[in-house]
Short mmCIF file of C-alpha atoms in Angstrom, two decimals:
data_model
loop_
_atom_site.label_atom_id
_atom_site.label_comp_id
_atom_site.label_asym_id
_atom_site.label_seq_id
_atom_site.Cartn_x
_atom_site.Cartn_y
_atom_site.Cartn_z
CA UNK G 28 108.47 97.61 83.93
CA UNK G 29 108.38 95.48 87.68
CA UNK G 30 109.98 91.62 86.79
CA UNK G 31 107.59 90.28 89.86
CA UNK G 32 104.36 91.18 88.52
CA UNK G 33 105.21 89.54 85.16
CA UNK G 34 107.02 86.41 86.85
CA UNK G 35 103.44 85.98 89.27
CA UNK G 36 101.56 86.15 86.04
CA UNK G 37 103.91 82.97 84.73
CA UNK G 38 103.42 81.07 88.39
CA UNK G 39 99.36 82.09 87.57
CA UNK G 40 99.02 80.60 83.98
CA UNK G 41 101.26 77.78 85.12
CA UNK G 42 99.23 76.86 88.17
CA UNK G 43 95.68 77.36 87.04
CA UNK G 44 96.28 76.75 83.68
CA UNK G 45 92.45 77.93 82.72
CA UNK G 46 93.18 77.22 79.05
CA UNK G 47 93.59 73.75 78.65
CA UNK G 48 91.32 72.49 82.18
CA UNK G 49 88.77 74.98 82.59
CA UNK G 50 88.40 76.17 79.39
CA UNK G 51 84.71 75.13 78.97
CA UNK G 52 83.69 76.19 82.32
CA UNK G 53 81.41 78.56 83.10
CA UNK G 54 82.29 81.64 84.89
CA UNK G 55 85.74 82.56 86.41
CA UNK G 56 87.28 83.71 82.83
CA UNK G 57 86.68 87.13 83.98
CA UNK G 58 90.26 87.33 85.95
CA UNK G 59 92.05 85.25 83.67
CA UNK G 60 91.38 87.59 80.48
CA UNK G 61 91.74 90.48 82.43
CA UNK G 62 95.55 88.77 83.12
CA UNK G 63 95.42 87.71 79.98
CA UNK G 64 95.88 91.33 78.84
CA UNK G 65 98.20 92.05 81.32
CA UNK G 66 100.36 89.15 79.65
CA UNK G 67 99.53 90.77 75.86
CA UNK G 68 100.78 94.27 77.48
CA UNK G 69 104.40 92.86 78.71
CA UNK G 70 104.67 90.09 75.39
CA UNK G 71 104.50 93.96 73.62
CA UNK G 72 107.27 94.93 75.73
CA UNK G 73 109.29 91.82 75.47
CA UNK G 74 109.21 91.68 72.06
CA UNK G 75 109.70 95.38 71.70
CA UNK G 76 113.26 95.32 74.25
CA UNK G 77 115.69 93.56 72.05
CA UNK G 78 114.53 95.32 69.22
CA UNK G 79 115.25 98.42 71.23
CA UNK G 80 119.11 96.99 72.13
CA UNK G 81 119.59 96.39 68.39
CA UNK G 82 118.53 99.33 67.32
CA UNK G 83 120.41 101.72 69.60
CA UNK G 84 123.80 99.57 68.67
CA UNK G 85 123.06 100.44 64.89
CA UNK G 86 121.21 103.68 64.60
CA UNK G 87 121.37 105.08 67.98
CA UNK G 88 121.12 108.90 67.08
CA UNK G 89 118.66 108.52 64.18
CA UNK G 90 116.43 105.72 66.81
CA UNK G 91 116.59 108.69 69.61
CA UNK G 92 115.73 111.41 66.72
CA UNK G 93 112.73 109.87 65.72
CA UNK G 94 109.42 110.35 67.68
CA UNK G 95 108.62 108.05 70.33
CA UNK G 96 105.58 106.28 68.61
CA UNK G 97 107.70 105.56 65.48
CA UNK G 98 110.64 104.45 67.74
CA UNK G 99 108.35 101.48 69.61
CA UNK G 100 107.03 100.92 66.30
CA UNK G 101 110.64 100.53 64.78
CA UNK G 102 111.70 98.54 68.33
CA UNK G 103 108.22 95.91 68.04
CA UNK G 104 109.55 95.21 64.44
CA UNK G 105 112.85 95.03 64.74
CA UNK G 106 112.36 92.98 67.80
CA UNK G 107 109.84 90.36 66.52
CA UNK G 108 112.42 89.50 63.75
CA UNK G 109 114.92 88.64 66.41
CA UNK G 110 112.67 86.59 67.92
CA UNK G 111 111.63 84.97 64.94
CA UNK G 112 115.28 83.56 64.46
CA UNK G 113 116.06 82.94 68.27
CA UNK G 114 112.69 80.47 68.32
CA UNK G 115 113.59 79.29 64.76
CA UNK G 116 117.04 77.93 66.11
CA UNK G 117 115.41 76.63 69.21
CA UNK G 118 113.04 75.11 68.42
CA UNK G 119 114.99 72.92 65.82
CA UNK G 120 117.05 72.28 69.28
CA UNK G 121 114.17 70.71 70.66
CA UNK G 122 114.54 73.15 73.14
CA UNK G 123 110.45 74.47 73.29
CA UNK G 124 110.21 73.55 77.05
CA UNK G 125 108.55 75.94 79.73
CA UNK G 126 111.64 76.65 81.33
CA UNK G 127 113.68 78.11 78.69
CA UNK G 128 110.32 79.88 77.56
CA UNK G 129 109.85 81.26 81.13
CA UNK G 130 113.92 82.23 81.05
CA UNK G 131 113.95 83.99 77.71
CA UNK G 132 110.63 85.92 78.96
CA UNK G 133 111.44 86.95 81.75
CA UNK G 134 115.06 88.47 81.02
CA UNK G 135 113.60 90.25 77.89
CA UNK G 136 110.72 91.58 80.55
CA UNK G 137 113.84 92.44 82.73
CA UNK G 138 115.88 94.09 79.91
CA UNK G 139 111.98 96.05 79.07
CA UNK G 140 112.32 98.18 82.35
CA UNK G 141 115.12 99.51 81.10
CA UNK G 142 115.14 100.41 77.77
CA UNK G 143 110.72 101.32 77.57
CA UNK G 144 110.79 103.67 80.41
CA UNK G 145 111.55 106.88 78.59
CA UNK G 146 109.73 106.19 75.41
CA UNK G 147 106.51 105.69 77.36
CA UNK G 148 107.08 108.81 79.28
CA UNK G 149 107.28 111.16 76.08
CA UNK G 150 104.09 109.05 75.17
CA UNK G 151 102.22 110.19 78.30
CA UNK G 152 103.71 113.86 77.68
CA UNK G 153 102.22 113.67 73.90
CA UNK G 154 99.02 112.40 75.08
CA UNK G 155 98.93 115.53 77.66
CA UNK G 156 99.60 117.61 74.95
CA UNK G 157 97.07 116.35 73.26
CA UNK G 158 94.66 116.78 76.46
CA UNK G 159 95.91 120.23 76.90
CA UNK G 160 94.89 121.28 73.23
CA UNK G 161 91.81 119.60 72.80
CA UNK G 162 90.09 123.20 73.28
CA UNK G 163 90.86 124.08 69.93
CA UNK G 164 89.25 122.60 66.78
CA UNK G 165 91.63 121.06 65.64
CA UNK G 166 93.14 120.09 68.90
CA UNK G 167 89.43 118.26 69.51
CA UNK G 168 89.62 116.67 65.91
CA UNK G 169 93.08 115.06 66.94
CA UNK G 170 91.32 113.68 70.01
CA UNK G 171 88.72 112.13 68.58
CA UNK G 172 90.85 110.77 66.31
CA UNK G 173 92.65 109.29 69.17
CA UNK G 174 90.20 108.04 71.00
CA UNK G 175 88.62 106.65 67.53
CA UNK G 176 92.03 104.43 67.30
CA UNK G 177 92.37 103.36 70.81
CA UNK G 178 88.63 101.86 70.38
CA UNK G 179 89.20 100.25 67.14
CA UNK G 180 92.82 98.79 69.03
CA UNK G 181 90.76 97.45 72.14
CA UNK G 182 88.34 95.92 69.97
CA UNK G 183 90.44 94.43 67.38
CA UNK G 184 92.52 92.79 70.78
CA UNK G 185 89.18 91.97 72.53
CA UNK G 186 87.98 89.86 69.29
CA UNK G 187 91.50 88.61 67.70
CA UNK G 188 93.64 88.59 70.71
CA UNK G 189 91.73 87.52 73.94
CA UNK G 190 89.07 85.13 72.30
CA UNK G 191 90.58 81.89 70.11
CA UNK G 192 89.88 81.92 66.17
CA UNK G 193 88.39 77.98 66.53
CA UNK G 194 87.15 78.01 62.54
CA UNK G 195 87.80 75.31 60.25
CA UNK G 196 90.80 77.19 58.99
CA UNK G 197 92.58 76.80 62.30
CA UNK G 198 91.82 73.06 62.99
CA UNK G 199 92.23 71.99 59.47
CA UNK G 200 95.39 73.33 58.82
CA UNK G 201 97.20 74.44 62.15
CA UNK G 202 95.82 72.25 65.07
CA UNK G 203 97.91 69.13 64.15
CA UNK G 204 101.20 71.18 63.72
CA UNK G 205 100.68 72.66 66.99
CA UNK G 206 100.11 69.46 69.16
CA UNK G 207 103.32 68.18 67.29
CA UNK G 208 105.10 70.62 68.13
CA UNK G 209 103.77 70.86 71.98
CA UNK G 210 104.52 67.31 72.29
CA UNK G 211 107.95 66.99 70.94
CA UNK G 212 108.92 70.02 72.04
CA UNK G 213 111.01 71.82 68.23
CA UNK G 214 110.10 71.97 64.96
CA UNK G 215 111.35 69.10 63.25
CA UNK G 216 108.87 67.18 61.10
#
């Protein structure tokens, strides 16, 4: 997993920051959502490497004996809990500033290259295997199956993940928090 590609993306948002000044504008979203999903695609991997670091210090033979989907499952997890108390502690730091954001991101997209690269190669050799055998029945039942899930995962990221929730849930009960936060920069009340 390249570093530059991820750190451009970060000098991209940064620069054109599309969200907050040209949110309302018409046209030109096209290339920011389409980065926006390049961002969602190394966030998974960030948030997926220190998972994979604590997992292979405490169950390295079981992590390695399970299959690859259930090990980035176990690695996303295990990962998103760290990060849950890293941010918890920094933020009542004060310390939610872009540069220790950018910092934190890009060494866990650093540490990513590292640790993803062979799990997402016995991916691509399952899903060849799964190509290879879709002759049979029930080799074409598993791949429409597949392809059934990776539709319903794209859509479910198109509608939740690229777009904003803006209902009255969000601005009556998250909005203010958020500003707070964004303009003291931690979590204290």
């Amino acid at each position: 997993m390249p570093t530059l590609p991820f750190v451009l993306l970060l000098v991209y948002f940064r620069a054109v920051d599309t969200y907050d000044r040209h949110f309302f504008d018409a046209g030109g979203t096209g290339l920011y959502n389409l980065l926006r999903g390049c961002f969602a695609v190394y966030l998974f991997f960030a948030i997926c490497a220190p998972g994979f670091v604590l997992l292979g210090a405490v169950a390295r033979p079981a992590l390695f004996a399970a299959p690859p989907a259930g090990r980035l499952a176990a690695a996303f997890f295990c990962g998103a809990a760290l990060w849950h108390g890293v941010l918890l502690v920094l933020g009542f730091l004060d310390l939610y500033i872009y540069p220790v954001a950018a910092a934190l991101a890009v060494a866990a997209v650093a540490l990513a290259a590292g640790t993803l690269r062979s799990t997402l190669a016995e991916l691509g050799g399952e899903a060849a295997a799964l190509w290879r055998d879709v002759r049979t029945p029930l080799g074409a039942g598993r791949a429409v199956f597949a392809a059934g899930v990776a539709a319903a995962a794209l859509l479910l990221f198109t509608v939740k993940g690229l777009y904003p929730a803006g209902g009255h849930d969000y601005y009556n009960h998250y909005h203010g928090y958020y500003e707070a936060v964004i303009r003291t920069h931690g979590l204290w009340p």
